[in-house]
Short mmCIF file of N, CA, C and O in Angstrom, two decimals:
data_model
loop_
_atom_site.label_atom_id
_atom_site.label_comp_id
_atom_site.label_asym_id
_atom_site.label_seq_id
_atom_site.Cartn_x
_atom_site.Cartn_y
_atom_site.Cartn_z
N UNK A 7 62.88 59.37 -28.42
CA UNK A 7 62.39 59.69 -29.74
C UNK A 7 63.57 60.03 -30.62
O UNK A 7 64.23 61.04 -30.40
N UNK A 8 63.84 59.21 -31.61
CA UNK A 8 64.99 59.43 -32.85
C UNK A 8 64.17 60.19 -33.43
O UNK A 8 63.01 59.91 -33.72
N UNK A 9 64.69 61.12 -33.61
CA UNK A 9 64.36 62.34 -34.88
C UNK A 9 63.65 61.56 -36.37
O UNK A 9 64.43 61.37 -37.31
N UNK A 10 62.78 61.30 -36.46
CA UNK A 10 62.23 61.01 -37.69
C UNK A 10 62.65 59.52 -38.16
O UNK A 10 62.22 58.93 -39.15
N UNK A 11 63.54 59.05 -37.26
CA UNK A 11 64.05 57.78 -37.50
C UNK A 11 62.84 56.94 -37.03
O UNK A 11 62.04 56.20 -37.61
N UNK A 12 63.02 57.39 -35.64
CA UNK A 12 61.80 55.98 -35.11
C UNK A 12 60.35 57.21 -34.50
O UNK A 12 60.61 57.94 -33.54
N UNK A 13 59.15 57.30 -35.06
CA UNK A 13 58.60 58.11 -34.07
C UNK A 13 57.80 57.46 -33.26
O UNK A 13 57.38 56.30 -33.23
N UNK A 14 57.62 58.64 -32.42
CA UNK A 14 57.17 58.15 -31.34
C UNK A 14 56.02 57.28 -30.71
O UNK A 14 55.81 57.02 -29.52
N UNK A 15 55.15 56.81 -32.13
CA UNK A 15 53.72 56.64 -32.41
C UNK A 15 54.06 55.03 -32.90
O UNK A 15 53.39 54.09 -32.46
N UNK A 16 55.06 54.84 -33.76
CA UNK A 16 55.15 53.37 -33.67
C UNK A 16 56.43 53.24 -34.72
O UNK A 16 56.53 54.12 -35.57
N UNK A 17 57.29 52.32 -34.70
CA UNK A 17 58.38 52.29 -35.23
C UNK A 17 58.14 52.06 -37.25
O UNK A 17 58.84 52.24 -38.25
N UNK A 18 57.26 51.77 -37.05
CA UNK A 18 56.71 50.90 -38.63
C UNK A 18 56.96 52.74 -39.65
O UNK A 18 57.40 53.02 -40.76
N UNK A 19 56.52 53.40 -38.73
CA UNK A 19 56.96 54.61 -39.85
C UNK A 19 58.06 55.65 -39.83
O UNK A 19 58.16 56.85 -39.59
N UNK A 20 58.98 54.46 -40.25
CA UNK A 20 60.21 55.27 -39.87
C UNK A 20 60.56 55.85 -41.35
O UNK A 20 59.91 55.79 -42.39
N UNK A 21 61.42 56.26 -41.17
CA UNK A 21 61.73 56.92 -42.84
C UNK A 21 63.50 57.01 -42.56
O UNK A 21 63.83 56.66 -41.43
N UNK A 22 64.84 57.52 -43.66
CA UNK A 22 65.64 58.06 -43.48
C UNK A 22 66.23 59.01 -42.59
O UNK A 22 65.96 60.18 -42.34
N UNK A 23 67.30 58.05 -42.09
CA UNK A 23 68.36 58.92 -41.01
C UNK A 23 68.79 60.38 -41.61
O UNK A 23 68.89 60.89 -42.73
N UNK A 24 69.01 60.79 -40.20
CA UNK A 24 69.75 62.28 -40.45
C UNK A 24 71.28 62.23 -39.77
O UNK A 24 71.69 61.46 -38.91
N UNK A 25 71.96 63.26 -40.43
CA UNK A 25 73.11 63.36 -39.53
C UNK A 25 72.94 64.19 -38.74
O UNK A 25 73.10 63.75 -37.60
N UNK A 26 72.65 65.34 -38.79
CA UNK A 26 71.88 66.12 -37.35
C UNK A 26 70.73 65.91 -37.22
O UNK A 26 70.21 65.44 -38.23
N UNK A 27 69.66 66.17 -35.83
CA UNK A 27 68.46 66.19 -35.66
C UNK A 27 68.11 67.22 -36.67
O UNK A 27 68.95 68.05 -37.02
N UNK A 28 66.50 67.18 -37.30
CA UNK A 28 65.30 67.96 -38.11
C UNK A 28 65.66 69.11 -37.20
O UNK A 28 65.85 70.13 -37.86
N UNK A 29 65.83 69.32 -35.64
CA UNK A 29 64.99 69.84 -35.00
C UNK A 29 66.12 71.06 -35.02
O UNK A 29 65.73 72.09 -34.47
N UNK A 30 67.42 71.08 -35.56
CA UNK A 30 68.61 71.83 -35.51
C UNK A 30 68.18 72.53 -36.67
O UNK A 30 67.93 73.73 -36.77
N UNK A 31 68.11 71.51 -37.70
CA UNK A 31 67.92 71.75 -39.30
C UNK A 31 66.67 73.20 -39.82
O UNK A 31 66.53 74.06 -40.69
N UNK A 32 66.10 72.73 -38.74
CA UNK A 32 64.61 73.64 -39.05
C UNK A 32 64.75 74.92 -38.24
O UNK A 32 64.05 75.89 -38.54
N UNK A 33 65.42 74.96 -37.47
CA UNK A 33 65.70 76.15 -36.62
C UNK A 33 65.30 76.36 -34.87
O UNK A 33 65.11 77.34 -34.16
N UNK A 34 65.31 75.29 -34.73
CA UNK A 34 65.32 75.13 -33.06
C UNK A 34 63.62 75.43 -32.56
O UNK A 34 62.76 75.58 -33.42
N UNK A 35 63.33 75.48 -31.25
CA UNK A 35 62.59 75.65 -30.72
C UNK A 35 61.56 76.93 -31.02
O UNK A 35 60.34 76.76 -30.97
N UNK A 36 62.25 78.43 -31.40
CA UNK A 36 61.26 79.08 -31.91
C UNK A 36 60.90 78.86 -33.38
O UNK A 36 59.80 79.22 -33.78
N UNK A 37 61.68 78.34 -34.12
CA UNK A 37 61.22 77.83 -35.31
C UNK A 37 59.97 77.03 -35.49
O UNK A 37 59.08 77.30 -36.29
N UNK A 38 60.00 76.07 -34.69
CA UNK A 38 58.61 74.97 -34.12
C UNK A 38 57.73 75.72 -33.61
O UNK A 38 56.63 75.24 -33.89
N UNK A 39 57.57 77.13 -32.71
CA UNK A 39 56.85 77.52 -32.00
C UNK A 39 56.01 78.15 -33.19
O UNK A 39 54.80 78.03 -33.31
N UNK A 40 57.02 78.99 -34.24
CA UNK A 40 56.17 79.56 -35.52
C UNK A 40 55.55 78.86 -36.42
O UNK A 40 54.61 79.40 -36.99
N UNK A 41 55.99 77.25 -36.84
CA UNK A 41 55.32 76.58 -37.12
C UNK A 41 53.96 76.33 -36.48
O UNK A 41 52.97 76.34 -37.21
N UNK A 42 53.84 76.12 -35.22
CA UNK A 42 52.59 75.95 -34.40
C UNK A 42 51.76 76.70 -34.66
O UNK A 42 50.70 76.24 -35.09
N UNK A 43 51.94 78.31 -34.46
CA UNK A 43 51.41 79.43 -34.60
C UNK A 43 50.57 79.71 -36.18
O UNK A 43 49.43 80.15 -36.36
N UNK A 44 51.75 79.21 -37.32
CA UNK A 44 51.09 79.25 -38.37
C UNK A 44 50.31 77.98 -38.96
O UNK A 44 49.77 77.94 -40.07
N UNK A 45 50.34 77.05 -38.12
CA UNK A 45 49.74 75.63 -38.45
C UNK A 45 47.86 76.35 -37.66
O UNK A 45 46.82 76.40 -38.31
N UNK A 46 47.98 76.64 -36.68
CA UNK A 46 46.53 76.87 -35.90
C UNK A 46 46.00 77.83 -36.20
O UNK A 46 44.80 77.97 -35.96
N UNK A 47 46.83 78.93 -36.91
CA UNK A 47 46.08 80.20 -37.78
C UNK A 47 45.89 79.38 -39.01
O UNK A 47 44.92 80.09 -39.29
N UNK A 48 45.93 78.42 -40.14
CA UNK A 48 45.23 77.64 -41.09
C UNK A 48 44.75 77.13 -40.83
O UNK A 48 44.22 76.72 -41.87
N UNK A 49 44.08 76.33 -39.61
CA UNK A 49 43.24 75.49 -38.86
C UNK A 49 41.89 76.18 -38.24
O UNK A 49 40.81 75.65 -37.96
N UNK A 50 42.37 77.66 -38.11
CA UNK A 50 41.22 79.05 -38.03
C UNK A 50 40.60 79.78 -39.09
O UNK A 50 39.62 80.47 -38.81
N UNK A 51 41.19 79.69 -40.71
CA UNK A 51 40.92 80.33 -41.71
C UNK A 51 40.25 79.33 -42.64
O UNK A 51 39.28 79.61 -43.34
N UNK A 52 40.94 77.93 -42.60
CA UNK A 52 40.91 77.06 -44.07
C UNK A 52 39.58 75.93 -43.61
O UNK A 52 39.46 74.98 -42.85
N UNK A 53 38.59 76.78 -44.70
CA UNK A 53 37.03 76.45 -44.80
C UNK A 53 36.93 74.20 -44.70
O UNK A 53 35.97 73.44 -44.66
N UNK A 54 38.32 73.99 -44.68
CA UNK A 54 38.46 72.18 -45.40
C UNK A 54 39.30 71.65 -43.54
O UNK A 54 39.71 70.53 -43.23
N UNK A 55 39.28 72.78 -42.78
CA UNK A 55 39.58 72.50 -41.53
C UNK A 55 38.96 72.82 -40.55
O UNK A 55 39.55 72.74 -39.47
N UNK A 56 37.67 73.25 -40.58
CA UNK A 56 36.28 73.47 -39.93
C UNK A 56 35.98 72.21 -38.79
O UNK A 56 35.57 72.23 -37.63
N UNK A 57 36.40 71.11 -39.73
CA UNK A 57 35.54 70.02 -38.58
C UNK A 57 37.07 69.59 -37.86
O UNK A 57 36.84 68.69 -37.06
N UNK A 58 38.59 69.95 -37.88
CA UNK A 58 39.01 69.60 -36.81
C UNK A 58 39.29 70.81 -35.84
O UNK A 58 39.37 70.60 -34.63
N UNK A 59 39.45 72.13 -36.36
CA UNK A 59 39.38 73.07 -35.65
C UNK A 59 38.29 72.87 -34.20
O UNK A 59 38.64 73.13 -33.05
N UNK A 60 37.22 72.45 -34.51
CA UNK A 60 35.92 71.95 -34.10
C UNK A 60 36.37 71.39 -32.81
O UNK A 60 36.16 71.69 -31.64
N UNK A 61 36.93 70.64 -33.30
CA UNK A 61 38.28 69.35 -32.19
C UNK A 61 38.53 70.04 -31.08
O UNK A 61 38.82 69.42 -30.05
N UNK A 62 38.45 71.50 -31.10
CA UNK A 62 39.66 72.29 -30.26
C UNK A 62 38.81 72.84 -29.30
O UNK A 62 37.65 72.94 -29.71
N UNK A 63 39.00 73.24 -28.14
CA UNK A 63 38.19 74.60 -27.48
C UNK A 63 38.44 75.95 -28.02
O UNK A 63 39.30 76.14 -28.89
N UNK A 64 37.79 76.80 -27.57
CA UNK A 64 38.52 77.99 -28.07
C UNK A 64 39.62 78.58 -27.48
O UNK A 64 40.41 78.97 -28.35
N UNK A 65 39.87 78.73 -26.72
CA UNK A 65 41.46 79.10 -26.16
C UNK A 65 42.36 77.63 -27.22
O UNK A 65 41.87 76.51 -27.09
N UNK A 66 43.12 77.74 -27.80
CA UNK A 66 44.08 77.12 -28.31
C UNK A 66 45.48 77.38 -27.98
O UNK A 66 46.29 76.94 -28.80
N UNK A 67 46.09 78.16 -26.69
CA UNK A 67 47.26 78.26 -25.98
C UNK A 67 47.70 77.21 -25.43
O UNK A 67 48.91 77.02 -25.39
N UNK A 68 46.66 76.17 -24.79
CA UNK A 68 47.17 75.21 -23.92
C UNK A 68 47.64 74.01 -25.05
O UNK A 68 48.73 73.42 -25.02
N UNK A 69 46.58 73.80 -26.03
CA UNK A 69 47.01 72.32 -27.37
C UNK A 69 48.55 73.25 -27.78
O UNK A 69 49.62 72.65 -27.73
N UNK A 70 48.50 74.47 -28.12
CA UNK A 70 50.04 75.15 -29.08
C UNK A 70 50.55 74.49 -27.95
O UNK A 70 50.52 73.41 -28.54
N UNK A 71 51.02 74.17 -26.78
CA UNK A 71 51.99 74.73 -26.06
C UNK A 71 52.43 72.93 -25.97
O UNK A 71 53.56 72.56 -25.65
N UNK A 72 51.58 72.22 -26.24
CA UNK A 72 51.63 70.50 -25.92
C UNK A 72 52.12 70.36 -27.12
O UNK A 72 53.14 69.69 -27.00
N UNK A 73 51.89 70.72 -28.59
CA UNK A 73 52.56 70.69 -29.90
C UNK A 73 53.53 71.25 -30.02
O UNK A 73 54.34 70.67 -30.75
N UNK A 74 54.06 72.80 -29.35
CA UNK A 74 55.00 72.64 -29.35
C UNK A 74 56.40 71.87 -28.92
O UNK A 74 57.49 71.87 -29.50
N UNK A 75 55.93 71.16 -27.57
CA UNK A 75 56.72 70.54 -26.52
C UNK A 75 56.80 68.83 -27.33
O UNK A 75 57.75 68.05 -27.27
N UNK A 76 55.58 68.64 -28.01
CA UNK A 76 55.60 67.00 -28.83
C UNK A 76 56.68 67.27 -30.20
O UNK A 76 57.64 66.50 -30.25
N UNK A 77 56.58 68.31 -31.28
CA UNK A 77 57.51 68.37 -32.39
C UNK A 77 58.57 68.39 -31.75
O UNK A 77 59.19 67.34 -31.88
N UNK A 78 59.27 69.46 -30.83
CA UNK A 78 60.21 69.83 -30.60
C UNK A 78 61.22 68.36 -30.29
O UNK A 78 62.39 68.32 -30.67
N UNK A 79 60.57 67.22 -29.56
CA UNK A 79 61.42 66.20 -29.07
C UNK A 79 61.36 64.89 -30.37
O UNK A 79 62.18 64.00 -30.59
N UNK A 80 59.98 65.22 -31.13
CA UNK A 80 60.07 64.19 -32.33
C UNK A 80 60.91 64.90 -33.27
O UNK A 80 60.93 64.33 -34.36
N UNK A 81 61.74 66.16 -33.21
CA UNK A 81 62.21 66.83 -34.15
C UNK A 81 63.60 66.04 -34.20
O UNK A 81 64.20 65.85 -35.26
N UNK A 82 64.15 65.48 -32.61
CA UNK A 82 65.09 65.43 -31.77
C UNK A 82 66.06 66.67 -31.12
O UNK A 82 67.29 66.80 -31.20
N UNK A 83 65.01 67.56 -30.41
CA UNK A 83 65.03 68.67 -29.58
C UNK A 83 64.82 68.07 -28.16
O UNK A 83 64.83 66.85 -28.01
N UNK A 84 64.66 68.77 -27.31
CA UNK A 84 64.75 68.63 -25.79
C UNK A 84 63.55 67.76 -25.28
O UNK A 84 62.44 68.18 -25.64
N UNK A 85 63.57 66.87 -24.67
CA UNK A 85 62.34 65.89 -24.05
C UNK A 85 61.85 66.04 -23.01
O UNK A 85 61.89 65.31 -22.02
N UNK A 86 61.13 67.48 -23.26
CA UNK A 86 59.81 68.48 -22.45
C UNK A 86 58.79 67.30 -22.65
O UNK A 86 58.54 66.49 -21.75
N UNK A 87 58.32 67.28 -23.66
CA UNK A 87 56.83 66.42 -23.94
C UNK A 87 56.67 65.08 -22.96
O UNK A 87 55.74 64.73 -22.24
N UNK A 88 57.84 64.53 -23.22
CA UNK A 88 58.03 62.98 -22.58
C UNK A 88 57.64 63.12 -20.58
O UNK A 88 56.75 62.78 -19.80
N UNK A 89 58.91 63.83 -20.54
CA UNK A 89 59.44 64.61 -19.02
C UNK A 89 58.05 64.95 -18.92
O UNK A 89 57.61 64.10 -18.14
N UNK A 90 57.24 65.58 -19.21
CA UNK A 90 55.88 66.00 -18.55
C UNK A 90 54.57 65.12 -18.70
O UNK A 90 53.65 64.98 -17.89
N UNK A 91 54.72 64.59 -19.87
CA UNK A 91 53.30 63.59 -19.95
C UNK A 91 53.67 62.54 -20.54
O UNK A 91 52.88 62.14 -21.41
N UNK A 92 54.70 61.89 -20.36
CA UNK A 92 55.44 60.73 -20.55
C UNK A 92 54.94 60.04 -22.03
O UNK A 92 54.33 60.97 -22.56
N UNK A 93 54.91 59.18 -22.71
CA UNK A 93 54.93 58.49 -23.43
C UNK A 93 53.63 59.24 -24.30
O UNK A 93 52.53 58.92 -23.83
N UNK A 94 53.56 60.05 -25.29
CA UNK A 94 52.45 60.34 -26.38
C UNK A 94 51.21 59.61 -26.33
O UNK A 94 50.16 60.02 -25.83
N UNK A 95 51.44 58.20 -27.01
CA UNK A 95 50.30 57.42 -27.03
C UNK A 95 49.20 58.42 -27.98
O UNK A 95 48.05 58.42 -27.54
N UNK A 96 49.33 58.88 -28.64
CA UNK A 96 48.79 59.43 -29.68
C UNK A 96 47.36 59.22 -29.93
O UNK A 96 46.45 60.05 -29.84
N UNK A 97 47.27 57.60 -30.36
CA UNK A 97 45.64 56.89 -30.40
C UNK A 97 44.99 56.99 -29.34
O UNK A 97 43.82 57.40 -29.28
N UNK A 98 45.62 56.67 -28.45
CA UNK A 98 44.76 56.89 -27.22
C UNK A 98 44.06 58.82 -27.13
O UNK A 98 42.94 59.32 -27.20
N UNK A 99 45.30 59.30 -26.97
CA UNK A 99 44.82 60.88 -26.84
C UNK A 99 43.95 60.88 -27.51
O UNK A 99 42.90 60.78 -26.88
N UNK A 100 43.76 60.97 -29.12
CA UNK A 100 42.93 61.40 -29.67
C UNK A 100 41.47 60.24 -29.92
O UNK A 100 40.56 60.36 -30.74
N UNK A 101 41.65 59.36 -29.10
CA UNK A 101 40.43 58.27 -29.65
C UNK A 101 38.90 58.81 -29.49
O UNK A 101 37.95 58.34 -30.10
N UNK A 102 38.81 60.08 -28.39
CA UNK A 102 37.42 60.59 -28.59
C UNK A 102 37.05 61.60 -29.77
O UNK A 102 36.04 62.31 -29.81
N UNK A 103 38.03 61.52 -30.67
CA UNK A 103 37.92 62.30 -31.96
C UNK A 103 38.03 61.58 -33.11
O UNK A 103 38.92 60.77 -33.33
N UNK A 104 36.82 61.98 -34.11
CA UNK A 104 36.31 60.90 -35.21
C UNK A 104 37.69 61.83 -36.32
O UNK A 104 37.97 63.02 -36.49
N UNK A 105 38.17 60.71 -36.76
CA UNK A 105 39.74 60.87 -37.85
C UNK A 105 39.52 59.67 -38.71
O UNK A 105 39.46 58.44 -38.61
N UNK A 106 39.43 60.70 -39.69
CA UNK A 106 38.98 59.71 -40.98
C UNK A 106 39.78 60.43 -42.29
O UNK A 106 40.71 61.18 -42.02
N UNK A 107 39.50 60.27 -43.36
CA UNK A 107 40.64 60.73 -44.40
C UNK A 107 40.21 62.12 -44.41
O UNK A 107 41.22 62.82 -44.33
N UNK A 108 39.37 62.68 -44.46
CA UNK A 108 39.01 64.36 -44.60
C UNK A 108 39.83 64.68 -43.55
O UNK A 108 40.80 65.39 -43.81
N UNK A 109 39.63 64.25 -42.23
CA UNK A 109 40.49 64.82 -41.07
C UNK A 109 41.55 65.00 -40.93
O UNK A 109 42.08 66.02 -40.49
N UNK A 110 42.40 63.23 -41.55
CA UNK A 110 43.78 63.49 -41.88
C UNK A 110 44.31 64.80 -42.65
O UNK A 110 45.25 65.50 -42.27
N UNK A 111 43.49 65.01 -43.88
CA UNK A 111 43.85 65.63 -44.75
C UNK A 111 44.01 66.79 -44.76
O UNK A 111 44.82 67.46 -45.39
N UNK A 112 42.89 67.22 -43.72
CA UNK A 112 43.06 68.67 -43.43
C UNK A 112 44.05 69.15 -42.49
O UNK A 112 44.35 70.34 -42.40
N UNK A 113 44.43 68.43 -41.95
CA UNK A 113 45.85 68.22 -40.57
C UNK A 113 46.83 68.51 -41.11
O UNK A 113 47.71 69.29 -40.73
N UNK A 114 46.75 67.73 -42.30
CA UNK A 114 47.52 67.93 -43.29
C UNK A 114 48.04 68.72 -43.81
O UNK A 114 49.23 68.96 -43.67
N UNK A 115 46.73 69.74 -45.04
CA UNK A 115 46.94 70.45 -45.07
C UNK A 115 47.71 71.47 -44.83
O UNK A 115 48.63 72.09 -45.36
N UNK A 116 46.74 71.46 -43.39
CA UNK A 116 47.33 72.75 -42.47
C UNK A 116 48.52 73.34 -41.95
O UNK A 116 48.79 74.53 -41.81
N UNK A 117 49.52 71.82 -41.55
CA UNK A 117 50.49 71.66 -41.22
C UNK A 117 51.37 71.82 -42.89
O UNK A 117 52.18 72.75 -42.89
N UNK A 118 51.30 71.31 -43.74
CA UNK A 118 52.03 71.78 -44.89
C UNK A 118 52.20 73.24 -45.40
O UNK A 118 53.17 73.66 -46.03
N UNK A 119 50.71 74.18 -44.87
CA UNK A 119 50.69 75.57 -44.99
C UNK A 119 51.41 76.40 -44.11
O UNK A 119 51.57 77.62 -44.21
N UNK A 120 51.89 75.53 -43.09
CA UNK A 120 52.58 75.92 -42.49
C UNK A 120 53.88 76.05 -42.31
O UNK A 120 54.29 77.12 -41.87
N UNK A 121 54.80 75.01 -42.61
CA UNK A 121 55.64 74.57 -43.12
C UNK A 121 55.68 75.92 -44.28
O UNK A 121 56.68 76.64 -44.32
N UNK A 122 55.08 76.03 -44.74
CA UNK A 122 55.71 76.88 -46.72
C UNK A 122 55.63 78.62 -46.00
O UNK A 122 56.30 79.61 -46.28
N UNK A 123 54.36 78.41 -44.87
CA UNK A 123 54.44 80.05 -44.76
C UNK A 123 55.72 80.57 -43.71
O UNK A 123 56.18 81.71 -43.71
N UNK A 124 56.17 79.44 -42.82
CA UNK A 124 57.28 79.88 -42.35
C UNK A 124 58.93 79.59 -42.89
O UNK A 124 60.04 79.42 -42.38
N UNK A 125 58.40 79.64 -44.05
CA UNK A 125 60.08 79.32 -44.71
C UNK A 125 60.79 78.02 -44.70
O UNK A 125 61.99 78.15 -44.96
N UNK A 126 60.41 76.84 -44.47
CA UNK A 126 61.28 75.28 -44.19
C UNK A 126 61.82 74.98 -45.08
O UNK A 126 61.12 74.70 -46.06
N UNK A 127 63.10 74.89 -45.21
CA UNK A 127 63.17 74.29 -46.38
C UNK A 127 62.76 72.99 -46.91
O UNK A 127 62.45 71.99 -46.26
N UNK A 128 62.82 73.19 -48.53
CA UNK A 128 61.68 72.47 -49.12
C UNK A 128 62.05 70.87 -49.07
O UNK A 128 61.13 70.05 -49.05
N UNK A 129 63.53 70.41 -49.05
CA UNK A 129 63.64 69.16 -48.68
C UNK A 129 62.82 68.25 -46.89
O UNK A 129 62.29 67.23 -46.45
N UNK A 130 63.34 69.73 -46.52
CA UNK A 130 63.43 69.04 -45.39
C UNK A 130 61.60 69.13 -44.96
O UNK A 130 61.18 68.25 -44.22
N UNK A 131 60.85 69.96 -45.36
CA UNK A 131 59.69 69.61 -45.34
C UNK A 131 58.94 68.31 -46.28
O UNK A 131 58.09 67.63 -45.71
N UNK A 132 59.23 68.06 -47.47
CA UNK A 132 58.75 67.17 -47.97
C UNK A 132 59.45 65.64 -47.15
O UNK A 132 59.06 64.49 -47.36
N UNK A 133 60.25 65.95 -46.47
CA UNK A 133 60.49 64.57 -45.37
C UNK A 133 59.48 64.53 -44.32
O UNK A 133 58.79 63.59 -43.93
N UNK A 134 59.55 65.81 -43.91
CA UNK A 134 58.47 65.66 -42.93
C UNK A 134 57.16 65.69 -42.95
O UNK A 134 56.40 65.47 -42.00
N UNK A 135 56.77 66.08 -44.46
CA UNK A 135 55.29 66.01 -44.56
C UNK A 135 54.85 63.91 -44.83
O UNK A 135 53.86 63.32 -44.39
N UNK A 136 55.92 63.35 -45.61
CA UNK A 136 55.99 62.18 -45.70
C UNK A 136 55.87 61.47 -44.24
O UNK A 136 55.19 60.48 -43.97
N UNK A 137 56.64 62.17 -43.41
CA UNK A 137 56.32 61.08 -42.11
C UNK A 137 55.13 61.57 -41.23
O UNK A 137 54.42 60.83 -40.54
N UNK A 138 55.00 62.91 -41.34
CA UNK A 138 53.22 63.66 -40.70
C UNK A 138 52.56 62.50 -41.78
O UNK A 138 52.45 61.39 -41.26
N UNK A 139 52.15 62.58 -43.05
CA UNK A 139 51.48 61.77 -43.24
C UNK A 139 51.21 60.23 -42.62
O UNK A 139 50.09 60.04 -42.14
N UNK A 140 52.24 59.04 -42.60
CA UNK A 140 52.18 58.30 -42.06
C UNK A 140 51.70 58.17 -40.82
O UNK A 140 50.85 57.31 -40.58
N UNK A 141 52.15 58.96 -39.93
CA UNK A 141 51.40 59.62 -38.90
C UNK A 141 49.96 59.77 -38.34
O UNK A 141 49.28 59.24 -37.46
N UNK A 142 49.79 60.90 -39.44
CA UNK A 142 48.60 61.53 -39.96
C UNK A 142 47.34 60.12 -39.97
O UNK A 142 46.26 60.11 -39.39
N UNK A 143 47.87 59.19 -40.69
CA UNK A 143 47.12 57.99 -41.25
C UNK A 143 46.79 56.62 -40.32
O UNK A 143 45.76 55.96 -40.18
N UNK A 144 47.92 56.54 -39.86
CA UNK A 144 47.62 55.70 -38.52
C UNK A 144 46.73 56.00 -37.89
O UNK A 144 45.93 55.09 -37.68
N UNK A 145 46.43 57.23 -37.32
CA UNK A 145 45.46 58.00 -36.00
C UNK A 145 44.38 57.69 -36.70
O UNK A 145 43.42 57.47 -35.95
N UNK A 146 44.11 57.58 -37.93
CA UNK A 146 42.58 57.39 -38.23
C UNK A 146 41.79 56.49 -37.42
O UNK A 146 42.37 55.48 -37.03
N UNK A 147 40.50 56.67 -37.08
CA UNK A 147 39.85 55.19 -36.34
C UNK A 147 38.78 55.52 -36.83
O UNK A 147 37.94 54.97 -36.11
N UNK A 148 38.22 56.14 -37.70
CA UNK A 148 36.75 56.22 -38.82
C UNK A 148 37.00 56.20 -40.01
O UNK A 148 37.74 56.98 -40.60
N UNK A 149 36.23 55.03 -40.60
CA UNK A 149 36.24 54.71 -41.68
C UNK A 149 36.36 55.91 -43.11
O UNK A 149 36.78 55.51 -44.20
N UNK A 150 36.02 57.09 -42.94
CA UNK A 150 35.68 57.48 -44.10
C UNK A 150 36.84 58.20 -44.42
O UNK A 150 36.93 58.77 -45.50
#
């Protein structure tokens, strides 16, 4: 996984090189972990993220701990995610979950509220909200 160059979901949404990895830039591994933390506390509060929260069981320790281990190596951080459950495959994971533009959006959201409440800077988040989106948009497999 190239850091934002190529991700891991399909090469078509690649965006601009870095000279260091995101994953340095943003503040390493507990940086991502507080992102996680504040991405799934807006995914618990924000009334427009109801139906993917929904998505989740209630214990949400085991999904934080797979998001943290997936950003950290798409950040171009350490390749925990890969090393343990090899290749993402993203569509597949999520194909028993209806993702449609509300869904994206609220992913979205959430992850952008997150991003601002833990301090990212603002370049380097509006790169990465650009490639979460792309992202974000692919996984759809319901029309609405």
């Amino acid at each position: 996984m190239n850091p934002l160059t190529v991700p891991v979901v399909d090469a078509s949404h690649a965006s601009a090189s870095h000279a260091s990895p995101p994953f340095e830039a943003i503040g390493g591994e507990a940086a991502v972990t507080r992102i996680v933390d504040a991405f799934y506390r807006q995914m618990d509060t924000r009334p427009d993220a109801r139906g993917i929260r929904a998505m989740h069981g209630p214990d949400l320790a085991p999904v934080k701990a797979v998001l943290v281990r997936y950003l950290c190596e798409w950040l171009g951080g350490p390749k925990r995610y890969s090393e343990e459950r090899g290749h993402p495959r993203l569509r597949m994971r999520h194909a028993a979950f209806p993702i449609g533009a509300a869904e994206r959006d609220a992913w979205l959201a959430c992850m952008r509220a997150a991003l601002d409440e833990t301090g990212t800077d603002a370049a380097l988040r509006d790169k990465l909200m650009l490639a979460f989106f792309k992202i974000a948009d692919w996984m759809r497999n319901n029309g609405n």
